[in-house]
Amino acid sequence: MGTIEYILTYITPYIAVVVFFGGLAYQAYQWRQAKPIAAHLSLFPRPESRLGRLGDTLVEMFTLRGLFRVNTMLWIGGFLMHVGLLLLILGHIRVVTDFYFLWDWLNWGESELHTFSLIAGLGAGFLFMFPLFYLLLRRWGGSVKFLSTPEDFFVLYLLIAIAITGNHMRLVLEPDQHAMREFMQGLFRFNWQPVPESAGISFIWHFALAQVLMIYFPFGKLLHTIGAVFSKMVARS
Amino acid sequence: MLKKFIDTVSGRISRPLKYYEDICVRCGACIDACHFYAASKDPAHIPAYRMMLVKKAHQSGEAGKGALLDWYRDFEGADSAMAAQLRTAMWECTGCRRCAVFCPFDLDTGLLVSSGRYAMLQEELGPEIIAEIGGAEVSKGEIIDFIKEFYVEQTKELETRLREEFDPGLEIPVEKEGARVLYVPLVGEHAIIPAAKIFHAAGESWTLSLFTATNHSYFVGDMVKAQQAANWIVQEARRLGATSIVYPECGHASRTLLNYFDAWFGAEVEGMEKINIVNLTHQYLKEGKIRVKPELFNVPMTYHDSCSLGRSSGIYEEPRELIQIVATDYREMTPNRELQWCCGGGGGLIAAAEELYDARMQGGIPKVEQIRKTEAQWVVTACENCKAQLEDLNEHYDLNIEIKGVIDLVADALML
């Protein structure tokens, strides 16, 4: 293992985590500092009750039905990508621990589990990756071109690169899961373990780019993950 | 360049605008929302692009930190090209908030333009006439005693006329203490006549305000003056002991009444009813206080949702119900309600008559096409701004339509 690889594997992950949470706290503070507007900035129609409005916000957030109504193509691309992302995040929990109770309950052994994770991983990975290509393509022409900044391309290329390296591991290399879990748990426990050889060159790229994503996350448009809730509540104040 | 604009706008980034600045992903959903962009294809008309411009200006205080940062932010300096684009972005917008409905995060370009305009005026970039009218509305309260006599005299003349034309018992009370309703009209008798008829038919205890509902300071985002102008009306209502403030068929003013008064005046307007004349008329009809001749008008007609009354205040069904009672042939425009195309003249643009005429006529194209498709002869709406713009569109595009107010129809169909 070279020096750069060593740093990216055992040192920068901690920096990424600190920047990620620190950055989010900083942004929350910035938003808190900005002066709220006392007037009602509601968009109608909206539910009358407070609870109804919260419910409406959540339904909107998890289905993007407003976007579906006005721009179905963009909804297909944007929504599928986010569903894929959600599934991938759920799947990545298995890198640290496992849903032992679930497999016990389903009575699945190693081979069933392997088949399942191959299909689910492949499905989620592609569900995430292909819409990203669509989102990138539409920024090259038409009116969206006017709205596209270097940041927009940077985020898309970054996510696509993470998706490709991830899918490569999932589909081709199939790293040893137990060894991978020991490595990741080691990072959390400050008890460093080697990266499984079977993860290949894709791992270091995937892992390093994910850290770039975490460091970038609080300082760019990906903040919409959190800000959208607040913004949608303003429109239902 | 643009220093005053940058300084002012930086101080006016409120919390909802901060969200906008930080979380807009420039997905482009708003591109299809803007009537100006639909007609012009000028990038400065794209709602999210308007935010990009303001964001660049806002961040330009940090420019020169390095070529990489400037490239990343797509920043080329606050130059005259940017000033020209900002002028288009901030003034050729009606604040109709159709784009906020399209936006997956409900980001509000109307709010952005409101703050941006105020900053533009500090730089003397934009039609100052709107702000000047706004200033006159504030100072009107100080000279009200001088114009009162003349106003009362004029109202008496109108009253005499309406007694002959409509009903001998009709009254137009001004400054009447103890009246339940304070009706705030617009400049001109057209906003008083139908309301006076309806109040009379309903047997309402009402009085006419000395002021007008319009609030031009609100159009240019000068919320201090907007509040000062509205304060005259609140104080008048309190002085006379009115428990209900009724606003006329005027979009932006009704929006201030329904959405801003509580925040501006707090306890002073607590417990006071705040209602638009269309909704009040609807109530009268439901409660049986007024009666109308059903299906009186045998003309194909359609209803135009004013942005301030619809998207921003939730008045969608009441005007439609009123129209459908008195009309035989009601047609809906497509799309309608919260997806209704703006008329292209709102947000104070009508006040800058000459300067923004071309932009208004261009921005009205989607509306013109919508109206043509219905083949309606009457276009009914409940907003003064929309009415004036629709009149201009009618002339400019030879639409051969008549523009009517909702309460005009009701007043003409009243049965005493």
Short mmCIF file of C-alpha atoms in Angstrom, two decimals, chain B:
data_model
loop_
_atom_site.label_atom_id
_atom_site.label_comp_id
_atom_site.label_asym_id
_atom_site.label_seq_id
_atom_site.Cartn_x
_atom_site.Cartn_y
_atom_site.Cartn_z
CA MET B 1 -20.18 48.76 -10.23
CA LEU B 2 -23.43 47.75 -8.60
CA LYS B 3 -22.02 48.43 -5.16
CA LYS B 4 -25.22 49.87 -3.70
CA PHE B 5 -27.22 47.01 -5.14
CA ILE B 6 -24.84 44.45 -3.69
CA ASP B 7 -24.76 46.08 -0.26
CA THR B 8 -28.52 46.44 -0.08
CA VAL B 9 -29.37 43.01 -1.37
CA SER B 10 -26.87 41.35 0.96
CA GLY B 11 -28.67 42.90 3.91
CA ARG B 12 -32.02 41.75 2.59
CA ILE B 13 -31.36 38.04 2.23
CA SER B 14 -34.04 36.78 4.60
CA ARG B 15 -34.25 33.20 5.80
CA PRO B 16 -36.47 31.93 2.95
CA LEU B 17 -34.13 33.62 0.45
CA LYS B 18 -31.12 32.08 2.13
CA TYR B 19 -32.74 28.67 1.61
CA TYR B 20 -33.31 29.63 -2.02
CA GLU B 21 -29.70 30.72 -2.47
CA ASP B 22 -28.33 27.57 -0.86
CA ILE B 23 -30.62 24.78 -2.02
CA CYS B 24 -31.75 25.64 -5.55
CA VAL B 25 -30.39 22.76 -7.66
CA ARG B 26 -31.12 24.57 -10.94
CA CYS B 27 -33.13 21.55 -12.09
CA GLY B 28 -35.00 23.69 -14.58
CA ALA B 29 -38.55 22.83 -13.55
CA CYS B 30 -39.29 26.55 -13.32
CA ILE B 31 -38.28 27.15 -16.95
CA ASP B 32 -41.75 26.15 -18.16
CA ALA B 33 -43.48 28.23 -15.49
CA CYS B 34 -42.56 31.77 -16.49
CA HIS B 35 -44.81 33.59 -18.97
CA PHE B 36 -42.02 36.05 -19.75
CA TYR B 37 -39.61 33.28 -20.64
CA ALA B 38 -42.26 31.43 -22.63
CA ALA B 39 -42.57 34.48 -24.87
CA SER B 40 -39.00 35.85 -24.92
CA LYS B 41 -36.63 32.89 -24.39
CA ASP B 42 -34.33 35.37 -22.64
CA PRO B 43 -32.36 33.47 -19.96
CA ALA B 44 -32.75 36.40 -17.56
CA HIS B 45 -36.46 35.52 -17.44
CA ILE B 46 -35.85 32.01 -16.09
CA PRO B 47 -36.81 32.11 -12.40
CA ALA B 48 -33.77 30.18 -11.15
CA TYR B 49 -31.52 32.32 -13.35
CA ARG B 50 -32.85 35.39 -11.57
CA MET B 51 -31.62 33.84 -8.33
CA MET B 52 -28.28 32.96 -9.93
CA LEU B 53 -27.78 36.63 -10.81
CA VAL B 54 -28.60 37.84 -7.32
CA LYS B 55 -26.45 35.12 -5.81
CA LYS B 56 -23.50 36.14 -7.97
CA ALA B 57 -23.95 39.76 -6.96
CA HIS B 58 -24.34 38.75 -3.33
CA GLN B 59 -21.15 36.71 -3.42
CA SER B 60 -19.19 39.22 -5.46
CA GLY B 61 -17.98 40.82 -2.23
CA GLU B 62 -15.85 37.70 -2.06
CA ALA B 63 -14.65 37.92 -5.66
CA GLY B 64 -10.98 37.94 -6.45
CA LYS B 65 -10.29 35.20 -3.94
CA GLY B 66 -8.96 33.28 -6.87
CA ALA B 67 -9.71 32.28 -10.41
CA LEU B 68 -10.82 28.81 -9.36
CA LEU B 69 -13.52 30.07 -7.02
CA ASP B 70 -14.75 32.56 -9.60
CA TRP B 71 -14.87 29.84 -12.25
CA TYR B 72 -16.68 27.52 -9.90
CA ARG B 73 -19.27 30.18 -9.18
CA ASP B 74 -19.50 31.10 -12.84
CA PHE B 75 -18.68 34.65 -11.87
CA GLU B 76 -17.47 37.25 -14.34
CA GLY B 77 -17.66 40.37 -12.23
CA ALA B 78 -20.38 42.89 -11.46
CA ASP B 79 -20.17 44.66 -14.81
CA SER B 80 -22.64 46.51 -17.00
CA ALA B 81 -23.73 43.30 -18.69
CA MET B 82 -24.73 41.97 -15.30
CA ALA B 83 -26.55 45.21 -14.49
CA ALA B 84 -28.54 44.90 -17.71
CA GLN B 85 -29.45 41.31 -16.95
CA LEU B 86 -30.42 42.20 -13.41
CA ARG B 87 -32.67 44.93 -14.72
CA THR B 88 -34.52 42.42 -16.85
CA ALA B 89 -34.60 39.80 -14.10
CA MET B 90 -35.86 42.10 -11.38
CA TRP B 91 -38.38 44.24 -13.27
CA GLU B 92 -39.74 41.94 -15.94
CA CYS B 93 -41.34 39.72 -13.35
CA THR B 94 -44.85 39.97 -12.01
CA GLY B 95 -44.15 38.10 -8.78
CA CYS B 96 -46.94 35.73 -9.76
CA ARG B 97 -45.28 32.75 -8.05
CA ARG B 98 -46.25 30.27 -10.74
CA CYS B 99 -42.63 29.14 -10.66
CA ALA B 100 -42.91 28.47 -6.93
CA VAL B 101 -45.70 26.00 -7.71
CA PHE B 102 -43.47 24.34 -10.31
CA CYS B 103 -40.44 24.24 -7.99
CA PRO B 104 -39.97 20.94 -6.15
CA PHE B 105 -38.80 22.96 -3.14
CA ASP B 106 -41.46 25.72 -3.50
CA LEU B 107 -38.73 28.37 -3.80
CA ASP B 108 -40.29 31.80 -4.12
CA THR B 109 -38.97 34.01 -6.93
CA GLY B 110 -41.63 36.59 -6.07
CA LEU B 111 -39.95 37.15 -2.73
CA LEU B 112 -36.55 37.34 -4.41
CA VAL B 113 -37.75 39.99 -6.84
CA SER B 114 -39.38 41.96 -4.05
CA SER B 115 -36.07 42.21 -2.18
CA GLY B 116 -34.07 42.67 -5.37
CA ARG B 117 -36.18 45.56 -6.63
CA TYR B 118 -35.63 47.59 -3.52
CA ALA B 119 -31.89 47.12 -3.98
CA MET B 120 -32.14 48.01 -7.68
CA LEU B 121 -33.80 51.30 -6.85
CA GLN B 122 -30.88 52.21 -4.57
CA GLU B 123 -28.80 51.94 -7.75
CA GLU B 124 -31.41 53.91 -9.74
CA LEU B 125 -31.93 50.93 -12.00
CA GLY B 126 -35.61 50.63 -12.69
CA PRO B 127 -38.87 52.55 -13.01
CA GLU B 128 -38.90 54.94 -10.07
CA ILE B 129 -42.49 55.91 -10.77
CA ILE B 130 -43.74 52.86 -8.83
CA ALA B 131 -41.83 53.87 -5.72
CA GLU B 132 -43.00 57.47 -6.13
CA ILE B 133 -46.65 56.44 -6.16
CA GLY B 134 -45.88 54.32 -3.09
CA GLY B 135 -44.42 57.36 -1.37
CA ALA B 136 -47.53 59.37 -2.20
CA GLU B 137 -49.68 56.69 -0.60
CA VAL B 138 -47.72 57.09 2.62
CA SER B 139 -47.90 60.89 2.68
CA LYS B 140 -51.60 60.90 1.79
CA GLY B 141 -52.38 60.20 5.43
CA GLU B 142 -50.73 63.45 6.51
CA ILE B 143 -52.79 65.61 4.17
CA ILE B 144 -56.03 63.68 4.45
CA ASP B 145 -57.86 66.52 6.21
CA PHE B 146 -57.27 68.80 3.25
CA ILE B 147 -58.62 66.42 0.64
CA LYS B 148 -61.40 65.03 2.80
CA GLU B 149 -63.94 67.76 1.98
CA PHE B 150 -63.49 67.36 -1.75
CA TYR B 151 -63.70 63.58 -1.45
CA VAL B 152 -66.94 63.69 0.55
CA GLU B 153 -68.43 66.10 -1.96
CA GLN B 154 -67.59 63.79 -4.86
CA THR B 155 -69.00 60.81 -3.03
CA LYS B 156 -72.25 62.71 -2.42
CA GLU B 157 -72.56 63.32 -6.15
CA LEU B 158 -72.03 59.64 -6.83
CA GLU B 159 -74.59 58.78 -4.17
CA THR B 160 -77.20 61.07 -5.77
CA ARG B 161 -76.59 59.47 -9.13
CA LEU B 162 -76.87 55.93 -7.81
CA ARG B 163 -80.09 56.82 -5.96
CA GLU B 164 -81.63 57.75 -9.28
CA GLU B 165 -80.19 54.83 -11.20
CA PHE B 166 -80.39 52.05 -8.66
CA ASP B 167 -82.40 52.59 -5.49
CA PRO B 168 -83.55 55.76 -3.74
CA GLY B 169 -82.50 54.41 -0.35
CA LEU B 170 -78.86 53.77 -1.28
CA GLU B 171 -76.21 55.47 0.86
CA ILE B 172 -72.46 55.88 0.54
CA PRO B 173 -71.38 56.75 4.07
CA VAL B 174 -67.92 58.22 4.58
CA GLU B 175 -66.18 58.26 7.97
CA LYS B 176 -69.26 56.84 9.66
CA GLU B 177 -68.53 55.89 13.25
CA GLY B 178 -69.77 52.56 14.50
CA ALA B 179 -70.14 51.00 11.06
CA ARG B 180 -69.31 47.30 11.04
CA VAL B 181 -67.51 47.29 7.71
CA LEU B 182 -64.76 49.62 6.52
CA TYR B 183 -64.62 49.29 2.74
CA VAL B 184 -61.35 50.46 1.23
CA PRO B 185 -61.83 51.34 -2.47
CA LEU B 186 -59.44 52.10 -5.33
CA VAL B 187 -58.87 55.32 -7.19
CA GLY B 188 -62.00 55.90 -9.29
CA GLU B 189 -65.67 55.27 -8.77
CA HIS B 190 -65.70 51.91 -10.57
CA ALA B 191 -64.57 50.18 -7.39
CA ILE B 192 -67.20 51.97 -5.28
CA ILE B 193 -70.35 51.57 -7.39
CA PRO B 194 -70.80 47.77 -7.40
CA ALA B 195 -69.70 47.51 -3.77
CA ALA B 196 -72.17 50.21 -2.69
CA LYS B 197 -74.98 48.37 -4.46
CA ILE B 198 -74.09 45.07 -2.85
CA PHE B 199 -73.71 46.57 0.65
CA HIS B 200 -77.03 48.31 0.23
CA ALA B 201 -78.79 45.16 -0.96
CA ALA B 202 -77.31 43.18 1.94
CA GLY B 203 -78.39 45.83 4.44
CA GLU B 204 -74.79 46.04 5.65
CA SER B 205 -73.64 48.69 8.11
CA TRP B 206 -70.64 50.04 6.22
CA THR B 207 -68.52 53.08 5.58
CA LEU B 208 -66.17 54.12 2.83
CA SER B 209 -62.52 54.63 3.62
CA LEU B 210 -60.79 57.89 2.78
CA PHE B 211 -57.83 55.89 1.59
CA THR B 212 -57.22 53.51 -1.28
CA ALA B 213 -56.19 49.89 -0.93
CA THR B 214 -53.35 50.00 -3.45
CA ASN B 215 -49.87 49.73 -2.00
CA HIS B 216 -47.15 50.49 -4.51
CA SER B 217 -44.36 50.37 -1.95
CA TYR B 218 -45.13 46.67 -1.63
CA PHE B 219 -44.41 46.21 -5.34
CA VAL B 220 -40.88 47.56 -4.95
CA GLY B 221 -40.22 45.58 -1.78
CA ASP B 222 -40.13 48.63 0.48
CA MET B 223 -41.86 46.92 3.38
CA VAL B 224 -41.38 49.83 5.78
CA LYS B 225 -43.35 52.20 3.57
CA ALA B 226 -45.82 49.47 2.63
CA GLN B 227 -46.60 49.06 6.30
CA GLN B 228 -46.86 52.83 6.82
CA ALA B 229 -49.35 53.14 3.96
CA ALA B 230 -51.46 50.28 5.29
CA ASN B 231 -51.28 51.70 8.80
CA TRP B 232 -53.53 54.65 7.82
CA ILE B 233 -56.26 52.18 7.02
CA VAL B 234 -55.81 50.20 10.22
CA GLN B 235 -55.92 53.39 12.28
CA GLU B 236 -59.02 54.55 10.43
CA ALA B 237 -60.77 51.26 11.16
CA ARG B 238 -59.85 51.53 14.83
CA ARG B 239 -60.95 55.17 15.04
CA LEU B 240 -64.35 54.38 13.55
CA GLY B 241 -64.73 51.17 15.52
CA ALA B 242 -65.10 49.00 12.43
CA THR B 243 -64.69 45.28 13.06
CA SER B 244 -64.21 44.27 9.46
CA ILE B 245 -61.79 45.62 6.86
CA VAL B 246 -62.99 44.83 3.36
CA TYR B 247 -60.65 45.17 0.40
CA PRO B 248 -61.78 45.69 -3.18
CA GLU B 249 -61.03 43.70 -6.32
CA CYS B 250 -57.32 44.33 -6.12
CA GLY B 251 -54.83 41.47 -6.00
CA HIS B 252 -51.71 42.76 -4.31
CA ALA B 253 -53.61 44.86 -1.77
CA SER B 254 -55.74 41.88 -0.79
CA ARG B 255 -52.58 39.87 -0.41
CA THR B 256 -51.18 42.43 2.03
CA LEU B 257 -54.47 42.40 3.93
CA LEU B 258 -54.75 38.63 4.15
CA ASN B 259 -51.10 37.65 4.49
CA TYR B 260 -49.21 40.64 5.93
CA PHE B 261 -51.57 42.56 8.23
CA ASP B 262 -51.24 40.12 11.16
CA ALA B 263 -47.45 40.28 10.94
CA TRP B 264 -47.40 44.07 10.54
CA PHE B 265 -49.99 45.15 13.08
CA GLY B 266 -50.33 42.26 15.53
CA ALA B 267 -52.68 43.10 18.37
CA GLU B 268 -54.04 46.18 16.61
CA VAL B 269 -55.90 44.06 14.07
CA GLU B 270 -56.53 41.06 16.29
CA GLY B 271 -60.12 39.91 16.15
CA MET B 272 -60.78 42.16 13.16
CA GLU B 273 -62.21 40.43 10.14
CA LYS B 274 -60.00 40.86 7.06
CA ILE B 275 -61.75 39.90 3.87
CA ASN B 276 -61.85 40.53 0.15
CA ILE B 277 -65.10 41.91 -1.32
CA VAL B 278 -65.52 38.84 -3.54
CA ASN B 279 -65.50 36.50 -0.56
CA LEU B 280 -67.81 38.79 1.40
CA THR B 281 -70.27 38.91 -1.51
CA HIS B 282 -70.10 35.12 -1.65
CA GLN B 283 -70.94 35.02 2.07
CA TYR B 284 -73.91 37.36 1.60
CA LEU B 285 -75.27 35.13 -1.10
CA LYS B 286 -74.81 31.95 0.95
CA GLU B 287 -76.45 33.57 3.96
CA GLY B 288 -79.34 34.82 1.84
CA LYS B 289 -78.57 38.47 2.54
CA ILE B 290 -78.54 39.25 -1.16
CA ARG B 291 -80.40 37.64 -4.04
CA VAL B 292 -79.40 37.64 -7.71
CA LYS B 293 -81.22 36.86 -10.94
CA PRO B 294 -79.78 33.48 -11.90
CA GLU B 295 -78.46 32.92 -15.43
CA LEU B 296 -78.92 36.56 -16.32
CA PHE B 297 -75.94 36.83 -18.66
CA ASN B 298 -76.17 34.74 -21.78
CA VAL B 299 -72.60 35.44 -22.96
CA PRO B 300 -69.71 32.95 -23.13
CA MET B 301 -67.37 33.97 -20.32
CA THR B 302 -64.28 32.77 -18.50
CA TYR B 303 -62.57 33.59 -15.21
CA HIS B 304 -58.95 34.68 -14.86
CA ASP B 305 -57.35 33.80 -11.50
CA SER B 306 -55.38 36.75 -10.26
CA CYS B 307 -52.05 35.47 -8.93
CA SER B 308 -52.27 37.37 -5.65
CA LEU B 309 -55.83 36.22 -4.99
CA GLY B 310 -55.32 32.65 -6.17
CA ARG B 311 -51.86 31.20 -5.58
CA SER B 312 -51.04 33.64 -2.79
CA SER B 313 -54.38 33.92 -0.96
CA GLY B 314 -56.33 30.80 -1.86
CA ILE B 315 -59.38 32.52 -3.38
CA TYR B 316 -60.26 30.06 -6.16
CA GLU B 317 -63.80 28.79 -5.77
CA GLU B 318 -65.81 31.78 -4.48
CA PRO B 319 -65.52 33.90 -7.65
CA ARG B 320 -66.26 30.87 -9.82
CA GLU B 321 -69.40 30.06 -7.85
CA LEU B 322 -70.59 33.66 -8.10
CA ILE B 323 -70.04 33.74 -11.86
CA GLN B 324 -71.68 30.39 -12.45
CA ILE B 325 -74.84 31.55 -10.71
CA VAL B 326 -75.37 34.56 -12.98
CA ALA B 327 -73.92 33.15 -16.22
CA THR B 328 -75.26 30.51 -18.58
CA ASP B 329 -72.08 29.74 -20.46
CA TYR B 330 -69.06 29.57 -18.16
CA ARG B 331 -65.81 28.21 -19.59
CA GLU B 332 -62.65 27.32 -17.71
CA MET B 333 -59.23 28.26 -19.06
CA THR B 334 -56.58 25.54 -19.22
CA PRO B 335 -54.55 25.44 -17.06
CA ASN B 336 -56.34 27.18 -14.24
CA ARG B 337 -56.28 27.82 -10.49
CA GLU B 338 -52.75 27.37 -9.09
CA LEU B 339 -51.37 26.67 -12.56
CA GLN B 340 -53.11 29.68 -14.13
CA TRP B 341 -50.90 31.76 -16.42
CA CYS B 342 -50.30 35.25 -15.10
CA CYS B 343 -51.77 38.11 -17.14
CA GLY B 344 -48.29 39.61 -17.45
CA GLY B 345 -49.08 42.96 -15.87
CA GLY B 346 -48.97 42.27 -12.14
CA GLY B 347 -46.33 43.15 -9.60
CA GLY B 348 -46.66 46.87 -10.28
CA LEU B 349 -45.67 46.63 -13.94
CA ILE B 350 -48.89 48.35 -14.95
CA ALA B 351 -47.84 51.42 -12.95
CA ALA B 352 -44.70 51.79 -15.05
CA ALA B 353 -46.98 52.16 -18.04
CA GLU B 354 -44.63 53.16 -20.84
CA GLU B 355 -41.33 51.79 -19.62
CA LEU B 356 -42.50 48.22 -19.33
CA TYR B 357 -45.21 48.22 -22.01
CA ASP B 358 -43.34 46.01 -24.48
CA ALA B 359 -42.40 43.53 -21.79
CA ARG B 360 -46.00 43.41 -20.61
CA MET B 361 -47.38 42.77 -24.07
CA GLN B 362 -44.83 40.02 -24.60
CA GLY B 363 -45.39 38.47 -21.18
CA GLY B 364 -49.12 38.43 -21.84
CA ILE B 365 -48.85 36.08 -24.83
CA PRO B 366 -49.56 32.83 -22.94
CA LYS B 367 -52.61 34.50 -21.41
CA VAL B 368 -53.81 35.74 -24.80
CA GLU B 369 -53.56 32.24 -26.23
CA GLN B 370 -55.44 30.81 -23.26
CA ILE B 371 -58.26 33.32 -23.66
CA ARG B 372 -58.50 32.73 -27.41
CA LYS B 373 -58.88 29.00 -26.86
CA THR B 374 -61.95 29.46 -24.68
CA GLU B 375 -63.65 31.66 -27.32
CA ALA B 376 -65.14 33.57 -24.43
CA GLN B 377 -66.46 37.08 -25.01
CA TRP B 378 -66.23 38.22 -21.44
CA VAL B 379 -63.15 37.71 -19.27
CA VAL B 380 -64.05 38.10 -15.62
CA THR B 381 -61.43 38.72 -12.98
CA ALA B 382 -61.15 40.17 -9.50
CA CYS B 383 -57.96 42.22 -9.69
CA GLU B 384 -57.49 45.81 -10.84
CA ASN B 385 -54.01 45.13 -12.16
CA CYS B 386 -55.19 42.17 -14.23
CA LYS B 387 -58.11 44.19 -15.58
CA ALA B 388 -55.85 47.01 -16.79
CA GLN B 389 -53.42 44.54 -18.36
CA LEU B 390 -56.22 42.55 -20.01
CA GLU B 391 -57.60 45.78 -21.47
CA ASP B 392 -54.18 46.51 -22.96
CA LEU B 393 -53.85 42.95 -24.28
CA ASN B 394 -57.34 43.18 -25.73
CA GLU B 395 -56.37 46.25 -27.69
CA HIS B 396 -52.88 45.09 -28.64
CA TYR B 397 -53.92 41.64 -29.85
CA ASP B 398 -57.46 42.42 -31.08
CA LEU B 399 -59.06 39.93 -28.76
CA ASN B 400 -62.55 41.40 -29.02
CA ILE B 401 -63.34 40.68 -25.41
CA GLU B 402 -64.88 42.65 -22.58
CA ILE B 403 -63.23 42.66 -19.17
CA LYS B 404 -65.52 42.53 -16.16
CA GLY B 405 -65.14 42.39 -12.41
CA VAL B 406 -66.75 39.57 -10.44
CA ILE B 407 -68.72 41.97 -8.26
CA ASP B 408 -69.73 43.99 -11.34
CA LEU B 409 -71.63 40.93 -12.53
CA VAL B 410 -73.19 40.35 -9.14
CA ALA B 411 -74.17 44.01 -8.73
CA ASP B 412 -75.82 44.06 -12.15
CA ALA B 413 -77.79 40.93 -11.31
CA LEU B 414 -78.96 42.06 -7.85
CA MET B 415 -82.64 41.68 -6.95
CA LEU B 416 -83.73 44.15 -4.31
#
